[in-house]
Amino acid sequence: MEKLRQYLGRSLGGLMAFGLSAACLAAGWQSVSAQAGQQIDLLSRSNGERYRIMVFRPETPVPQDGYPVLYVLDGNAAFPVAAFIARGIARRRRETGLVAPLVVAVAYPQQEDFAYDARARDYTPLLPGGPVVAGYGGAERFFRFLQTELKPLIQSRFPVDLRRQGIFGHSFGGLFVSYVCLKYPQSFSTCLASSPSLWWENQMVLNLVPTTMPASGLPAFQLTVGALEDDLPAENLSAQRRTTLLSRPMIAPARRLAEALQALPGQADRVRFQVLEGEDHGFSWMPALVRGMAFFVQQP
């Protein structure tokens, strides 16, 4: 019995977060701790905000050109999923020939999966010449944090391939990804926009699509959206809430962006648009991340 108790103490993940009693814990239950990577808290010089950076490094030999890097927004929720997918790619590298990426998740010290106020601040761009809305419009400052603070830190600590740098974001995060990859096309080689909130500021991001291919080129794009995202919830809605939701279409703007990008020379095969059947806005990011990771590592 003592050996069994010791075994349980070593091997069973606990459920402390679900409020287990002290008696249960004494019987061998322990709290779960993720062992997928490492993390550090950073205070940004660009905007004065604090970020929790989580990193997963594949347990594979360092590729000749370094690891491709996938930056993942909403890291509190997305990091465990992204790390799991990257581990799967690493395990199958001999069969597929694909190089698993270094995953760098940008999270917040708060413990909730989605830090709504912080992400609204960081992921939304300002309309040129438009009014400043309190709590929004920090995309440029957040972008500077990624480019001038986080990327150099990662490059100083890990062997990375500077030519293969991707970014994934969902909802407002997908808006941010679309915005920076169109305005600053050399910042990332692959852009994964999950359910991008392109309705923001009268679909301002669509105005950033170039009419001709820039000399410096454009990143590869994956745009995904859930097939159920434009369906109104079944519960009773106030007239104001119904009007608000109807003014924020998801599928048509994403399709329009994809078609505009595919029409540019050389981009037809580098832009993927997918409507995810059976998915609504809340959970479409998970299949989008699975498909997006595969799309990213398949890019040359």
Short mmCIF file of C-alpha atoms in Angstrom, two decimals:
data_model
loop_
_atom_site.label_atom_id
_atom_site.label_comp_id
_atom_site.label_asym_id
_atom_site.label_seq_id
_atom_site.Cartn_x
_atom_site.Cartn_y
_atom_site.Cartn_z
CA MET A 1 0.00 0.00 0.00
CA GLU A 2 2.86 2.39 0.80
CA LYS A 3 4.44 1.76 -2.59
CA LEU A 4 1.07 2.42 -4.26
CA ARG A 5 0.71 5.69 -2.33
CA GLN A 6 4.21 6.75 -3.39
CA TYR A 7 3.43 5.87 -6.99
CA LEU A 8 0.26 7.94 -6.95
CA GLY A 9 2.13 10.84 -5.40
CA ARG A 10 4.63 10.80 -8.23
CA SER A 11 2.35 10.05 -11.14
CA LEU A 12 -1.12 11.46 -10.71
CA GLY A 13 -1.78 15.00 -11.91
CA GLY A 14 -4.01 16.77 -9.42
CA LEU A 15 -7.01 18.99 -9.77
CA MET A 16 -6.22 21.71 -7.23
CA ALA A 17 -7.66 24.28 -9.62
CA PHE A 18 -11.03 22.57 -9.33
CA GLY A 19 -11.17 22.94 -5.57
CA LEU A 20 -10.29 19.46 -4.35
CA SER A 21 -10.33 19.07 -0.61
CA ALA A 22 -7.24 18.72 1.55
CA ALA A 23 -8.23 15.12 2.22
CA CYS A 24 -8.02 14.32 -1.49
CA LEU A 25 -4.63 16.00 -1.75
CA ALA A 26 -3.36 14.06 1.24
CA ALA A 27 -4.40 10.85 -0.51
CA GLY A 28 -1.92 11.49 -3.31
CA TRP A 29 -3.45 14.08 -5.61
CA GLN A 30 -1.16 16.88 -6.77
CA SER A 31 -1.68 20.10 -8.69
CA VAL A 32 -0.91 19.94 -12.42
CA SER A 33 2.06 21.89 -13.72
CA ALA A 34 2.87 22.24 -17.41
CA GLN A 35 6.34 21.02 -18.34
CA ALA A 36 6.25 21.95 -21.99
CA GLY A 37 8.66 24.85 -21.96
CA GLN A 38 9.96 27.91 -20.16
CA GLN A 39 8.65 31.40 -19.49
CA ILE A 40 9.74 34.87 -18.49
CA ASP A 41 7.90 38.09 -17.65
CA LEU A 42 8.99 41.17 -19.58
CA LEU A 43 8.22 44.84 -19.03
CA SER A 44 8.01 46.45 -22.46
CA ARG A 45 9.88 49.64 -23.19
CA SER A 46 7.57 50.27 -26.14
CA ASN A 47 4.29 50.57 -24.25
CA GLY A 48 5.05 50.09 -20.56
CA GLU A 49 2.98 46.89 -20.39
CA ARG A 50 4.02 43.56 -18.88
CA TYR A 51 3.98 40.34 -20.90
CA ARG A 52 4.53 36.70 -20.04
CA ILE A 53 6.57 34.99 -22.75
CA MET A 54 6.30 31.20 -23.01
CA VAL A 55 8.70 29.22 -25.22
CA PHE A 56 8.61 25.64 -26.45
CA ARG A 57 11.79 24.29 -28.04
CA PRO A 58 11.52 21.01 -29.97
CA GLU A 59 13.62 18.16 -28.65
CA THR A 60 15.25 17.65 -32.02
CA PRO A 61 18.70 18.42 -33.39
CA VAL A 62 19.08 22.08 -34.29
CA PRO A 63 18.29 22.51 -38.00
CA GLN A 64 21.13 23.75 -40.19
CA ASP A 65 19.45 27.15 -40.61
CA GLY A 66 18.02 27.27 -37.09
CA TYR A 67 14.47 26.69 -35.93
CA PRO A 68 11.58 28.35 -37.69
CA VAL A 69 9.72 30.47 -35.14
CA LEU A 70 5.96 30.77 -34.71
CA TYR A 71 4.82 33.65 -32.52
CA VAL A 72 1.42 32.91 -30.98
CA LEU A 73 -0.87 35.59 -29.53
CA ASP A 74 -3.28 34.95 -26.62
CA GLY A 75 -0.59 32.72 -25.21
CA ASN A 76 -2.41 31.95 -21.94
CA ALA A 77 -4.89 29.87 -23.95
CA ALA A 78 -2.94 28.94 -27.06
CA PHE A 79 0.51 27.97 -25.77
CA PRO A 80 -0.34 24.44 -24.54
CA VAL A 81 -2.10 23.68 -27.83
CA ALA A 82 0.68 25.12 -29.98
CA ALA A 83 3.37 23.27 -28.02
CA PHE A 84 1.43 20.00 -28.36
CA ILE A 85 1.16 20.42 -32.15
CA ALA A 86 4.86 21.27 -32.45
CA ARG A 87 5.78 18.17 -30.44
CA GLY A 88 3.72 16.08 -32.86
CA ILE A 89 5.52 17.57 -35.85
CA ALA A 90 8.86 16.87 -34.15
CA ARG A 91 7.93 13.22 -33.49
CA ARG A 92 7.04 12.66 -37.15
CA ARG A 93 9.96 14.56 -38.67
CA ARG A 94 11.55 11.45 -40.19
CA GLU A 95 8.34 10.49 -41.98
CA THR A 96 7.42 13.98 -43.15
CA GLY A 97 10.74 15.80 -43.48
CA LEU A 98 9.15 18.84 -41.79
CA VAL A 99 11.04 20.93 -39.25
CA ALA A 100 9.17 21.57 -36.00
CA PRO A 101 9.09 25.23 -35.02
CA LEU A 102 10.16 27.03 -31.92
CA VAL A 103 6.87 28.27 -30.40
CA VAL A 104 6.94 31.69 -28.74
CA ALA A 105 3.65 32.58 -27.07
CA VAL A 106 2.90 36.12 -25.99
CA ALA A 107 0.70 35.97 -22.89
CA TYR A 108 -0.27 38.18 -19.96
CA PRO A 109 0.55 37.72 -16.27
CA GLN A 110 -3.19 37.52 -15.56
CA GLN A 111 -4.36 33.93 -15.29
CA GLU A 112 -7.48 34.06 -17.46
CA ASP A 113 -7.27 32.37 -20.85
CA PHE A 114 -8.10 35.56 -22.75
CA ALA A 115 -7.17 38.87 -21.12
CA TYR A 116 -9.95 40.81 -22.83
CA ASP A 117 -8.97 44.35 -21.86
CA ALA A 118 -5.27 43.81 -22.59
CA ARG A 119 -5.84 42.17 -25.96
CA ALA A 120 -8.32 44.86 -27.00
CA ARG A 121 -5.64 47.42 -26.23
CA ASP A 122 -2.77 45.62 -27.95
CA TYR A 123 -4.36 44.05 -31.02
CA THR A 124 -6.42 46.93 -32.45
CA PRO A 125 -4.97 49.50 -34.87
CA LEU A 126 -5.94 53.15 -35.04
CA LEU A 127 -7.78 54.50 -38.05
CA PRO A 128 -5.48 57.10 -39.65
CA GLY A 129 -6.82 60.50 -38.72
CA GLY A 130 -9.59 58.96 -36.64
CA PRO A 131 -10.41 59.55 -32.99
CA VAL A 132 -8.57 57.69 -30.24
CA VAL A 133 -10.88 55.29 -28.39
CA ALA A 134 -9.99 54.65 -24.75
CA GLY A 135 -8.74 51.11 -24.20
CA TYR A 136 -8.04 50.43 -27.90
CA GLY A 137 -5.57 51.36 -30.61
CA GLY A 138 -2.27 50.03 -29.26
CA ALA A 139 -1.34 47.82 -32.22
CA GLU A 140 1.60 49.95 -33.34
CA ARG A 141 3.17 49.99 -29.87
CA PHE A 142 2.61 46.26 -29.45
CA PHE A 143 4.16 45.66 -32.86
CA ARG A 144 7.24 47.63 -31.79
CA PHE A 145 7.50 45.41 -28.71
CA LEU A 146 7.47 42.30 -30.90
CA GLN A 147 9.98 43.65 -33.40
CA THR A 148 12.44 45.57 -31.27
CA GLU A 149 12.30 43.74 -27.94
CA LEU A 150 10.91 40.21 -28.18
CA LYS A 151 12.42 39.07 -31.47
CA PRO A 152 15.96 40.17 -30.51
CA LEU A 153 15.59 38.40 -27.16
CA ILE A 154 14.52 35.14 -28.82
CA GLN A 155 17.29 35.41 -31.42
CA SER A 156 19.88 35.92 -28.70
CA ARG A 157 18.76 32.85 -26.76
CA PHE A 158 17.85 30.29 -29.43
CA PRO A 159 19.23 29.31 -32.86
CA VAL A 160 16.48 30.54 -35.18
CA ASP A 161 15.92 30.86 -38.92
CA LEU A 162 15.37 34.57 -39.54
CA ARG A 163 13.78 33.81 -42.91
CA ARG A 164 11.00 31.68 -41.40
CA GLN A 165 9.12 33.74 -38.82
CA GLY A 166 5.35 33.24 -38.53
CA ILE A 167 2.61 34.73 -36.39
CA PHE A 168 -0.81 33.38 -35.32
CA GLY A 169 -3.70 35.31 -33.84
CA HIS A 170 -7.45 34.86 -33.33
CA SER A 171 -10.30 37.39 -33.43
CA PHE A 172 -8.72 40.73 -32.49
CA GLY A 173 -5.46 38.78 -32.69
CA GLY A 174 -6.35 37.82 -36.27
CA LEU A 175 -7.03 41.48 -36.97
CA PHE A 176 -3.57 42.35 -35.64
CA VAL A 177 -1.93 39.64 -37.73
CA SER A 178 -3.68 40.88 -40.88
CA TYR A 179 -2.77 44.48 -40.10
CA VAL A 180 0.94 44.04 -39.45
CA CYS A 181 1.46 41.55 -42.27
CA LEU A 182 -0.01 43.98 -44.79
CA LYS A 183 1.52 47.17 -43.39
CA TYR A 184 4.89 45.60 -42.56
CA PRO A 185 5.15 42.64 -44.96
CA GLN A 186 8.82 41.98 -44.16
CA SER A 187 8.14 41.45 -40.46
CA PHE A 188 6.88 37.87 -40.86
CA SER A 189 7.16 35.26 -43.57
CA THR A 190 3.86 33.53 -42.78
CA CYS A 191 0.70 35.07 -41.32
CA LEU A 192 -2.04 32.95 -39.76
CA ALA A 193 -5.22 34.98 -39.16
CA SER A 194 -7.94 33.02 -37.37
CA SER A 195 -11.42 34.59 -37.49
CA PRO A 196 -9.93 38.07 -37.96
CA SER A 197 -12.17 40.89 -36.73
CA LEU A 198 -11.87 42.71 -40.04
CA TRP A 199 -15.08 44.66 -39.31
CA TRP A 200 -12.95 46.88 -37.05
CA GLU A 201 -13.07 50.58 -38.02
CA ASN A 202 -15.13 50.04 -41.17
CA GLN A 203 -12.86 47.24 -42.39
CA MET A 204 -9.81 49.51 -42.47
CA VAL A 205 -7.39 46.61 -42.92
CA LEU A 206 -8.81 45.82 -46.35
CA ASN A 207 -7.56 49.21 -47.50
CA LEU A 208 -3.99 48.05 -46.83
CA VAL A 209 -4.06 45.40 -49.56
CA PRO A 210 -1.66 46.61 -52.29
CA THR A 211 -2.94 46.96 -55.84
CA THR A 212 0.36 45.61 -57.20
CA MET A 213 2.86 43.25 -55.70
CA PRO A 214 5.42 45.14 -53.59
CA ALA A 215 9.03 44.74 -54.68
CA SER A 216 9.79 43.21 -51.29
CA GLY A 217 6.98 40.67 -51.70
CA LEU A 218 4.23 39.59 -49.31
CA PRO A 219 4.07 36.86 -46.65
CA ALA A 220 2.20 33.62 -47.13
CA PHE A 221 -1.29 33.92 -45.62
CA GLN A 222 -3.76 31.54 -44.05
CA LEU A 223 -7.18 33.04 -43.30
CA THR A 224 -9.75 30.87 -41.53
CA VAL A 225 -13.23 31.57 -40.20
CA GLY A 226 -15.91 29.41 -38.62
CA ALA A 227 -18.95 28.61 -40.75
CA LEU A 228 -21.28 29.51 -37.86
CA GLU A 229 -19.70 32.84 -36.95
CA ASP A 230 -22.30 35.02 -38.64
CA ASP A 231 -25.22 33.09 -37.10
CA LEU A 232 -26.90 35.03 -34.30
CA PRO A 233 -26.97 33.23 -30.94
CA ALA A 234 -30.16 31.36 -30.12
CA GLU A 235 -30.75 33.19 -26.85
CA ASN A 236 -32.88 36.31 -26.70
CA LEU A 237 -30.97 39.38 -27.84
CA SER A 238 -31.75 43.02 -27.31
CA ALA A 239 -32.34 45.05 -30.45
CA GLN A 240 -29.08 46.92 -29.83
CA ARG A 241 -27.06 43.74 -29.41
CA ARG A 242 -28.60 42.24 -32.55
CA THR A 243 -27.74 45.37 -34.53
CA THR A 244 -24.17 45.30 -33.21
CA LEU A 245 -23.61 41.67 -34.18
CA LEU A 246 -25.08 42.18 -37.63
CA SER A 247 -22.70 45.09 -38.18
CA ARG A 248 -19.69 42.85 -37.52
CA PRO A 249 -19.63 40.27 -40.33
CA MET A 250 -16.84 37.73 -40.17
CA ILE A 251 -16.96 35.48 -43.24
CA ALA A 252 -17.40 37.94 -46.12
CA PRO A 253 -14.52 40.31 -45.15
CA ALA A 254 -12.13 37.39 -44.64
CA ARG A 255 -13.09 35.97 -48.03
CA ARG A 256 -12.67 39.39 -49.62
CA LEU A 257 -9.19 39.77 -48.12
CA ALA A 258 -8.15 36.31 -49.29
CA GLU A 259 -9.41 36.90 -52.83
CA ALA A 260 -7.62 40.26 -53.03
CA LEU A 261 -4.36 38.66 -51.91
CA GLN A 262 -4.75 35.67 -54.24
CA ALA A 263 -5.21 38.05 -57.18
CA LEU A 264 -1.71 39.48 -56.72
CA PRO A 265 1.07 38.02 -58.90
CA GLY A 266 2.65 34.94 -57.38
CA GLN A 267 0.30 34.82 -54.38
CA ALA A 268 -2.39 32.42 -55.61
CA ASP A 269 -0.64 29.37 -54.13
CA ARG A 270 0.59 31.25 -51.05
CA VAL A 271 -2.82 32.30 -49.74
CA ARG A 272 -5.21 29.79 -48.17
CA PHE A 273 -8.78 30.61 -47.19
CA GLN A 274 -10.88 28.07 -45.30
CA VAL A 275 -14.37 28.17 -43.83
CA LEU A 276 -14.34 25.70 -40.94
CA GLU A 277 -17.58 23.74 -40.96
CA GLY A 278 -19.42 23.47 -37.66
CA GLU A 279 -17.20 26.01 -35.90
CA ASP A 280 -18.32 29.20 -34.18
CA HIS A 281 -16.17 32.14 -33.14
CA GLY A 282 -15.29 30.91 -29.66
CA PHE A 283 -13.54 27.67 -30.62
CA SER A 284 -12.54 28.09 -34.26
CA TRP A 285 -9.03 29.07 -33.17
CA MET A 286 -8.11 25.49 -32.28
CA PRO A 287 -8.59 23.88 -35.72
CA ALA A 288 -7.20 27.09 -37.22
CA LEU A 289 -4.02 26.67 -35.17
CA VAL A 290 -3.69 22.99 -36.11
CA ARG A 291 -4.01 23.78 -39.81
CA GLY A 292 -1.97 26.93 -39.51
CA MET A 293 0.99 25.19 -37.91
CA ALA A 294 1.05 22.69 -40.77
CA PHE A 295 0.75 25.52 -43.31
CA PHE A 296 3.65 27.37 -41.65
CA VAL A 297 6.11 24.49 -41.53
CA GLN A 298 5.34 23.59 -45.15
CA GLN A 299 6.41 27.04 -46.37
CA PRO A 300 9.91 27.10 -47.88
#
